[in-house]
Coordinates of C-alpha atoms in Angstrom, one line a residue:
X28 CA 134.3 88.3 120.7
X29 CA 136.3 87.2 117.7
X30 CA 138.2 83.9 117.5
X31 CA 140.0 81.9 114.8
X32 CA 137.7 79.3 113.2
X33 CA 138.2 76.2 111.2
X34 CA 137.3 76.6 107.6
X35 CA 134.5 74.1 108.0
X36 CA 131.3 75.8 109.2
X37 CA 131.9 79.3 107.9
X38 CA 128.9 80.7 106.0
X39 CA 128.7 81.2 102.3
X40 CA 130.5 83.8 100.2
X41 CA 129.3 85.6 97.1
X42 CA 130.6 88.7 95.5
X43 CA 129.3 91.9 97.0
X44 CA 128.2 94.9 95.2
X45 CA 125.6 97.6 95.1
X46 CA 125.8 101.3 94.3
X47 CA 128.1 103.4 96.3
X48 CA 126.7 105.3 99.3
X49 CA 127.2 109.1 99.8
X50 CA 130.8 110.2 99.9
X51 CA 132.2 109.8 103.3
X52 CA 134.9 111.9 105.0
X53 CA 135.4 114.0 107.9
X54 CA 138.2 115.9 109.8
X55 CA 139.7 112.6 110.9
X56 CA 139.7 110.9 107.5
X57 CA 143.4 110.6 106.7
X58 CA 143.0 109.4 103.2
X59 CA 140.6 109.7 100.4
X60 CA 137.5 107.4 100.1
X61 CA 137.2 105.3 97.0
X62 CA 134.2 103.4 95.5
X63 CA 133.4 101.2 92.6
X64 CA 130.9 102.8 90.3
X65 CA 129.8 99.8 88.4
X66 CA 129.3 97.1 91.0
X67 CA 126.2 94.9 90.8
X68 CA 123.4 94.8 93.4
X69 CA 124.1 92.8 96.6
X70 CA 122.4 89.4 96.6
X71 CA 121.5 87.0 99.4
X72 CA 123.8 84.0 99.5
X73 CA 122.2 80.7 98.6
X74 CA 122.2 78.0 101.2
X75 CA 124.6 75.8 99.1
X76 CA 127.2 78.4 98.3
X77 CA 130.8 77.6 98.8
X78 CA 132.4 78.2 102.2
X79 CA 135.3 80.6 102.9
X80 CA 137.8 77.9 101.9
X81 CA 140.4 80.0 100.1
X82 CA 139.0 78.8 96.7
X83 CA 138.6 82.3 95.4
X84 CA 142.3 83.1 94.9
X85 CA 142.4 85.4 91.8
X86 CA 144.7 87.8 93.7
X87 CA 146.5 85.2 96.0
X88 CA 149.8 85.9 94.4
X89 CA 149.8 89.5 95.5
X90 CA 147.4 89.8 98.4
X91 CA 148.4 89.2 102.0
X92 CA 146.9 85.8 103.1
X93 CA 143.6 85.9 105.0
X94 CA 142.6 83.9 108.0
X95 CA 139.1 82.7 108.9
X96 CA 137.4 84.6 111.7
X97 CA 134.2 83.8 113.6
X98 CA 132.0 86.2 115.4
X99 CA 129.8 85.5 118.4
X100 CA 126.1 86.4 117.9
X101 CA 124.4 88.5 120.6
X102 CA 120.8 88.5 121.8
X103 CA 121.3 91.9 123.7
X104 CA 118.8 94.7 123.3
X105 CA 120.4 97.9 122.2
X106 CA 119.3 101.0 120.3
X107 CA 119.9 101.3 116.5
X108 CA 118.7 104.1 114.2
X109 CA 115.3 104.1 112.3
X110 CA 114.0 100.9 113.9
X111 CA 112.3 99.4 117.0
X112 CA 109.5 100.3 119.2
X113 CA 108.6 104.0 119.2
X114 CA 107.1 106.3 121.9
X115 CA 104.6 109.0 121.1
X116 CA 105.3 112.5 122.3
X117 CA 104.1 116.0 121.5
X118 CA 107.5 117.2 120.4
X119 CA 106.4 120.8 120.0
X120 CA 105.9 120.8 123.8
X121 CA 109.1 118.9 124.8
X122 CA 112.4 120.4 125.8
X123 CA 114.1 117.2 126.8
X124 CA 113.6 113.6 125.5
X125 CA 116.0 111.9 127.9
X126 CA 113.0 110.4 129.8
X127 CA 112.2 108.3 126.8
X128 CA 115.6 106.6 126.9
X129 CA 115.5 106.2 130.7
X130 CA 112.3 104.2 130.5
X131 CA 113.3 102.1 127.5
X132 CA 117.1 102.3 126.7
X133 CA 116.8 100.4 123.5
X134 CA 114.3 102.9 121.9
X135 CA 115.7 105.3 119.3
X136 CA 112.5 106.6 117.6
X137 CA 110.0 109.1 118.8
X138 CA 106.7 109.7 117.0
X139 CA 105.0 113.1 117.0
X140 CA 101.8 114.6 115.5
X141 CA 102.1 118.2 114.5
X142 CA 98.6 119.4 115.1
X143 CA 97.4 122.2 112.8
X144 CA 93.8 122.5 114.1
X145 CA 94.2 126.3 114.6
X146 CA 95.3 126.8 111.1
X147 CA 92.6 125.2 109.0
X148 CA 91.8 128.5 107.5
X149 CA 95.1 130.5 107.7
X150 CA 98.8 130.2 107.5
X151 CA 100.8 128.5 110.3
X152 CA 102.0 131.1 112.7
X153 CA 105.6 131.9 113.4
X154 CA 105.5 130.5 116.9
X155 CA 104.4 127.1 115.7
X156 CA 107.0 127.0 113.0
X157 CA 109.7 127.9 115.5
X158 CA 108.4 125.2 117.9
X159 CA 108.7 122.6 115.1
X160 CA 112.3 123.7 114.4
X161 CA 113.2 123.7 118.1
X162 CA 111.6 120.2 118.6
X163 CA 113.7 118.7 115.9
X164 CA 116.8 120.2 117.5
X165 CA 115.8 118.6 120.8
X166 CA 115.6 115.2 119.1
X167 CA 119.0 115.7 117.6
X168 CA 120.6 116.7 120.9
X169 CA 119.1 113.7 122.7
X170 CA 120.0 111.2 119.9
X171 CA 116.5 110.4 118.6
X172 CA 115.1 110.1 115.1
X173 CA 111.5 111.3 114.5
X174 CA 108.5 110.0 112.7
X175 CA 106.3 113.0 111.9
X176 CA 102.6 113.3 110.9
X177 CA 100.8 116.5 110.3
X178 CA 97.0 116.5 111.1
X179 CA 94.2 118.9 111.6
X180 CA 92.3 117.0 114.3
X181 CA 92.3 114.0 116.6
X182 CA 89.3 112.3 115.0
X183 CA 87.0 111.1 116.3
X184 CA 85.6 108.3 114.1
X185 CA 83.2 108.3 112.3
X186 CA 82.2 112.0 112.8
X187 CA 85.6 113.6 112.6
X188 CA 86.5 117.2 113.3
X189 CA 87.4 119.1 110.1
X190 CA 90.6 118.8 108.1
X191 CA 91.7 121.5 105.6
X192 CA 91.1 122.0 101.9
X193 CA 93.8 121.0 99.5
X194 CA 95.0 124.5 98.8
X195 CA 95.5 125.1 102.5
X196 CA 97.5 121.8 102.9
X197 CA 99.7 122.8 100.0
X198 CA 100.3 126.2 101.5
X199 CA 101.2 124.7 104.9
X200 CA 103.6 122.2 103.3
X201 CA 105.3 125.1 101.6
X202 CA 105.8 126.8 105.0
X203 CA 107.3 123.7 106.7
X204 CA 109.4 122.6 103.8
X205 CA 112.5 124.7 104.8
X206 CA 112.3 123.2 108.3
X207 CA 112.0 119.7 107.1
X208 CA 114.9 120.0 104.7
X209 CA 117.1 121.6 107.3
X210 CA 116.4 118.9 109.8
X211 CA 116.1 115.9 107.6
X212 CA 119.1 114.3 109.4
X213 CA 116.9 113.5 112.4
X214 CA 113.7 112.8 110.4
X215 CA 113.2 109.0 109.9
X216 CA 110.2 109.8 107.7
X217 CA 107.1 111.9 107.4
X218 CA 103.8 110.1 107.1
X219 CA 101.4 111.4 104.5
X220 CA 99.0 112.7 107.1
X221 CA 97.0 115.9 106.6
X222 CA 93.9 114.2 105.1
X223 CA 90.9 113.2 107.3
X224 CA 90.7 112.0 110.9
X225 CA 94.1 111.8 112.6
X226 CA 95.6 112.4 109.2
X227 CA 94.8 108.8 108.4
X228 CA 93.3 109.4 105.0
X229 CA 89.7 108.5 105.9
X230 CA 86.6 110.6 106.9
X231 CA 87.9 113.8 105.3
X232 CA 85.4 116.6 105.8
X233 CA 86.8 118.1 102.6
X234 CA 86.4 114.9 100.6
X235 CA 90.1 114.6 100.0
X236 CA 90.2 110.9 100.9
X237 CA 87.8 110.1 98.0
X238 CA 89.7 112.3 95.5
X239 CA 92.7 110.5 93.8
X240 CA 94.0 113.7 92.4
X241 CA 93.9 115.4 95.8
X242 CA 95.7 112.4 97.5
X243 CA 98.4 112.6 94.8
X244 CA 98.8 116.3 95.2
X245 CA 99.4 116.0 98.9
X246 CA 102.0 113.3 98.5
X247 CA 103.7 115.2 95.7
X248 CA 103.8 118.3 97.8
X249 CA 105.1 116.4 100.8
X250 CA 107.9 114.6 98.9
X251 CA 108.9 117.9 97.3
X252 CA 109.2 119.4 100.8
X253 CA 111.6 116.7 101.8
X254 CA 115.1 115.9 100.4
X255 CA 115.1 112.9 98.1
X256 CA 116.8 110.8 100.9
X257 CA 113.5 110.7 102.9
X258 CA 110.3 109.0 102.3
X259 CA 106.6 109.1 103.3
X260 CA 104.1 106.4 104.2
X261 CA 100.5 106.0 103.1
X262 CA 97.8 104.4 105.2
X263 CA 95.9 102.2 102.7
X264 CA 97.4 99.8 100.1
X265 CA 94.8 100.6 97.4
X266 CA 95.7 104.3 97.7
X267 CA 99.4 103.4 97.6
X268 CA 99.0 101.3 94.5
X269 CA 97.1 104.1 92.7
X270 CA 100.0 106.5 93.5
X271 CA 102.7 104.3 92.1
X272 CA 101.0 102.9 89.0
X273 CA 99.6 99.6 90.4
X274 CA 102.5 97.3 90.7
X275 CA 104.4 97.1 94.0
X276 CA 108.0 98.3 94.2
X277 CA 110.6 95.8 93.3
X278 CA 114.4 95.8 93.3
X279 CA 114.7 97.3 89.8
X280 CA 112.8 100.5 91.0
X281 CA 114.0 100.7 94.6
X282 CA 116.5 103.2 96.1
X283 CA 116.3 105.6 93.1
X284 CA 114.9 108.6 94.9
X285 CA 112.0 108.6 92.5
X286 CA 108.4 109.4 93.5
X287 CA 107.3 105.8 93.6
X288 CA 110.5 104.6 95.5
X289 CA 109.8 107.0 98.3
X290 CA 106.3 105.9 99.4
X291 CA 105.9 103.2 102.1
X292 CA 103.0 101.8 104.1
X293 CA 101.8 102.5 107.6
X294 CA 99.1 100.3 109.2
X295 CA 97.4 102.0 112.2
X296 CA 95.3 99.0 113.0
X297 CA 97.9 96.3 112.7
X298 CA 96.6 92.7 113.5
X299 CA 93.3 94.2 114.9
X300 CA 90.9 92.2 112.7
X301 CA 90.8 90.1 109.6
X302 CA 90.9 93.3 107.6
X303 CA 92.9 95.3 110.1
X304 CA 89.8 97.5 110.5
X305 CA 89.5 98.2 106.8
X306 CA 93.2 98.5 105.9
X307 CA 92.6 95.7 103.5
X308 CA 89.3 95.8 101.6
X309 CA 86.9 93.0 102.6
X310 CA 86.6 91.3 99.3
X311 CA 90.3 91.4 98.4
X312 CA 92.2 90.8 101.7
X313 CA 94.7 88.4 100.2
X314 CA 95.4 90.6 97.1
X315 CA 96.2 93.7 99.1
X316 CA 98.1 91.9 101.8
X317 CA 100.3 90.4 99.0
X318 CA 100.7 93.8 97.5
X319 CA 101.8 95.3 100.8
X320 CA 104.2 92.5 101.5
X321 CA 105.9 92.8 98.2
X322 CA 106.1 96.6 98.3
X323 CA 107.4 96.9 101.9
X324 CA 110.5 94.8 101.0
X325 CA 111.8 98.0 99.4
X326 CA 110.0 100.7 101.3
X327 CA 109.5 101.7 105.0
X328 CA 106.7 100.0 106.9
X329 CA 105.4 100.3 110.4
X330 CA 102.5 101.5 112.5
X331 CA 100.5 100.6 115.6
X332 CA 97.9 98.2 116.9
X333 CA 94.4 99.4 117.7
X334 CA 92.6 96.5 119.3
X335 CA 93.4 92.9 120.5
X336 CA 92.3 90.2 118.1
X337 CA 94.0 87.0 119.2
X338 CA 93.6 85.2 115.8
X339 CA 96.1 87.8 114.5
X340 CA 97.5 89.7 117.4
X341 CA 98.8 86.8 119.5
X342 CA 102.5 86.1 119.4
X343 CA 102.8 83.6 116.5
X344 CA 100.5 85.3 114.0
X345 CA 101.8 88.8 114.9
X346 CA 105.4 87.8 114.3
X347 CA 104.4 86.2 111.0
X348 CA 102.7 89.4 110.0
X349 CA 105.6 91.5 111.1
X350 CA 107.8 89.4 108.9
X351 CA 105.5 89.5 105.9
X352 CA 105.0 93.3 106.1
X353 CA 108.7 94.0 106.8
X354 CA 107.9 96.2 109.8
X355 CA 110.6 98.6 111.0
X356 CA 108.7 100.1 113.9
X357 CA 105.6 99.7 116.1
X358 CA 104.0 102.0 118.8
X359 CA 105.1 100.7 122.2
X360 CA 102.1 102.3 124.0
X361 CA 99.2 101.4 121.7
X362 CA 97.3 99.3 121.9
X363 CA 98.4 98.5 125.4
X364 CA 96.4 95.2 125.6
X365 CA 98.1 93.9 122.4
X366 CA 101.6 94.9 123.7
X367 CA 100.8 93.4 127.1
X368 CA 99.8 90.2 125.3
X369 CA 103.1 90.0 123.5
X370 CA 104.9 90.3 126.9
X371 CA 102.8 87.7 128.6
X372 CA 103.1 85.5 125.5
X373 CA 106.8 85.6 125.7
X374 CA 107.5 87.2 122.3
X375 CA 108.0 90.9 123.2
X376 CA 111.8 90.5 123.4
X377 CA 111.9 88.8 120.0
X378 CA 109.8 91.6 118.5
X379 CA 111.9 94.3 120.1
X380 CA 115.1 92.7 118.7
X381 CA 113.7 92.0 115.2
X382 CA 111.8 95.2 114.4
X383 CA 113.6 96.7 111.4
X384 CA 117.0 95.2 110.7
X385 CA 119.2 93.2 113.0
X386 CA 122.6 92.6 111.4
X387 CA 124.7 89.7 112.7
X388 CA 128.2 88.9 111.5
X389 CA 128.5 85.1 111.0
X390 CA 132.0 84.7 109.7
X391 CA 134.8 86.2 107.7
X392 CA 138.2 86.0 106.2
X393 CA 140.5 88.8 107.2
X394 CA 144.3 89.5 107.1
X395 CA 146.7 88.8 109.9
X396 CA 149.6 90.8 108.6
X397 CA 150.0 93.1 105.6
X398 CA 153.0 95.0 104.2
X399 CA 152.9 98.8 103.9
X400 CA 151.5 99.3 100.4
X401 CA 150.2 95.7 100.4
X402 CA 146.8 94.5 99.3
X403 CA 144.4 92.3 101.2
X404 CA 140.9 90.9 101.0
X405 CA 138.0 91.6 103.3
X406 CA 135.4 88.8 103.2
X407 CA 132.4 89.0 105.5
X408 CA 129.2 87.0 105.9
X409 CA 126.3 88.6 107.7
X410 CA 122.7 87.7 108.3
X411 CA 119.9 90.1 108.7
X412 CA 117.7 88.5 111.4
X413 CA 115.2 91.4 111.5
X414 CA 111.9 91.9 109.7
X415 CA 113.2 94.6 107.3
X416 CA 116.3 96.3 105.8
X417 CA 117.4 99.8 106.7
X418 CA 115.2 102.2 104.8
X419 CA 117.2 105.4 104.6
X420 CA 120.4 105.8 102.6
X421 CA 123.5 104.9 104.6
X422 CA 127.2 104.4 103.6
X423 CA 129.2 101.3 104.5
X424 CA 132.8 102.3 105.4
X425 CA 135.9 100.3 106.3
X426 CA 138.1 102.0 108.8
X427 CA 141.8 101.2 109.3
X428 CA 143.3 102.7 112.5
X429 CA 146.7 102.4 114.1
X430 CA 150.1 104.1 114.6
X431 CA 149.9 105.7 111.1
X432 CA 146.6 107.4 111.7
X433 CA 143.0 106.6 110.7
X434 CA 141.9 106.0 107.2
X435 CA 138.5 105.3 105.7
X436 CA 137.2 103.9 102.5
X437 CA 133.5 103.8 101.4
X438 CA 132.4 100.5 100.0
X439 CA 130.3 99.9 96.8
X440 CA 127.4 98.5 98.8
X441 CA 123.7 99.5 99.0
X442 CA 122.9 98.8 102.7
X443 CA 119.2 99.2 102.0
X444 CA 119.4 96.0 99.9
X445 CA 120.3 93.9 103.0
X446 CA 116.9 92.3 103.3
X447 CA 116.2 89.6 105.9
X448 CA 118.6 86.7 105.1
X449 CA 122.2 86.1 104.2
X450 CA 124.5 88.7 102.6
X451 CA 128.2 89.0 102.0
X452 CA 130.9 91.6 101.6
X453 CA 133.9 90.8 99.4
X454 CA 136.4 93.6 98.6
X455 CA 140.1 94.1 98.1
X456 CA 141.9 97.0 99.6
X457 CA 145.5 98.4 99.4
X458 CA 147.3 100.2 102.2
X459 CA 149.4 103.3 101.7
X460 CA 152.9 102.6 100.8
X461 CA 154.4 104.7 103.6
X462 CA 152.1 103.5 106.3
X463 CA 153.9 103.1 109.7
X464 CA 154.4 99.5 110.9
X465 CA 152.5 98.3 114.0
X466 CA 149.1 96.9 115.2
X467 CA 146.0 98.2 113.4
X468 CA 142.3 97.6 113.8
X469 CA 139.9 97.0 110.9
X470 CA 136.3 98.2 111.5
X471 CA 133.0 98.4 109.7
X472 CA 131.3 101.8 110.1
X473 CA 127.6 102.3 109.1
X474 CA 127.1 105.9 109.9
X475 CA 124.3 108.4 109.1
X476 CA 124.5 109.7 105.6
X477 CA 124.1 113.2 106.9
X478 CA 127.3 115.1 107.6
X479 CA 126.0 116.6 110.8
X480 CA 125.4 113.1 112.4
X481 CA 128.1 111.1 110.7
X482 CA 130.4 111.2 113.8
X483 CA 127.5 110.6 116.3
X484 CA 127.7 106.9 117.5
X485 CA 124.0 106.8 118.3
X486 CA 123.1 107.4 114.7
X487 CA 125.4 104.6 113.4
X488 CA 124.4 100.9 113.1
X489 CA 125.6 98.5 115.7
X490 CA 126.0 94.9 114.7
X491 CA 124.4 92.2 116.9
X492 CA 127.7 90.5 117.9
X493 CA 129.6 90.3 121.2
X494 CA 132.8 92.3 121.5
X495 CA 132.7 94.3 118.3
X496 CA 130.9 97.5 119.2
X497 CA 133.2 100.6 119.7
X498 CA 130.7 102.9 121.5
X499 CA 133.1 105.8 121.4
X500 CA 133.6 105.7 117.6
X501 CA 130.2 104.2 116.7
X502 CA 131.9 101.5 114.6
X503 CA 132.2 97.7 114.6
X504 CA 135.7 96.2 115.1
X505 CA 136.2 93.3 112.8
X506 CA 139.8 92.3 113.6
X507 CA 143.3 93.5 114.5
X508 CA 146.2 92.9 112.1
X509 CA 149.9 93.9 111.8
X510 CA 151.4 96.2 109.3
X511 CA 154.8 94.6 108.9
X512 CA 157.3 95.0 106.1
X513 CA 158.2 91.3 106.5
X514 CA 154.6 90.2 105.9
X515 CA 153.8 88.0 102.9
X516 CA 152.3 89.5 99.7
X517 CA 153.3 92.1 97.2
X518 CA 153.7 95.8 98.0
X519 CA 153.3 99.0 96.0
X520 CA 155.3 101.6 97.9
X521 CA 153.9 104.4 95.6
X522 CA 150.3 104.0 97.0
X523 CA 149.3 107.2 98.7
X524 CA 145.9 106.2 100.1
X525 CA 143.8 103.4 101.5
X526 CA 141.9 102.4 98.4
X527 CA 139.7 99.8 96.9
X528 CA 141.1 97.7 94.1

């Protein structure tokens, strides 16, 4: 629901920025996208920033006037891409994933091992490669994204079944690389895997877990097998630090597509003991928890619990840890006693809502009427109430739609920089000079960056506000306004496209 609001009480406004996302378009894009190439990174708004009070009027003499708009926050559970509880399934054996959504409608992720036990000493056969390709197609058809991990065994610990030597792993990665690249649109990420029991980088029968060069070679081969838009995750913070040069990722190195910017953290014994069963070395727990907390602000984090440990797995400490480690996803099924404890403790719903990002519009200033060819300002305040930011590249697109057609413009915003906290969008747009008069909607679209999924609503981000989600279009309606030749503000009748100013 959107309603007019007094200027008092609207949240803070800062200038927006960030690098432009991938070029957006599509058969229904009436006009050409534009983006600012030199915008600065988006920052969180400080608590004492100025309100939307009309004080920033550098273009007031030419822009159509804006009006303050409020949005109603929603606590509803709903699916959003690359976040939330996941379910584990053997995708290579599945032909339909609809059962996952029928049981938990808000889930959008599915986790799958790709077991290579039969190929420890030979190439992956054609039937298994075909099954992997088919499985990713099933996920696409049913609207899921996939977390993959390749492994040569299912443990056990401490006497694991064998894994494979490094040369065999590299050969297998070369075999699956074309499949991973062709289906990256539905791959949320691929965990480093391959080494040791369950692909967790411990108890390797080939000694790979104890060989830094071998660990690096596996990650290098895996990231080479994926497009630069996709990341991996490593099980242990000390291994992660060794891979990226010691210091955790920070804003200056994030989102670049570099080797170090594409390695996140998965914890498969989350909140299970003081050390999370060895995730953090005994003598240096605080050091490595601090490292992981800093690094995961700019890289994907998630995992599963493996045992109840009330001092850390009860509701309050678990939520604090989810916040600190910026978790985007957790296994819904394991450990069942821990998840049941969250339910009985009353925090399961909060965790379900806050895993990953949860973007809430808190206010804005938007036009009521604009002349054909006229300019106007779009000012939005939003709060990320989740534990993390989106971790895969994604454009932010404003959509204008009405009697004159549908036009889109990609904004100079890095959505992955929307960390938990306050953020703003502040841009100026101009309408085409010949745009037909009438009622128009202005919407925010946060689609998949992959062309094959850009028009699929289930792969677009839904904002946590009542009355804004357009399920048919997969976009968030911000306001309606009139295009009216009698509206205030200047006009450039020669403008041929919806464009950023």
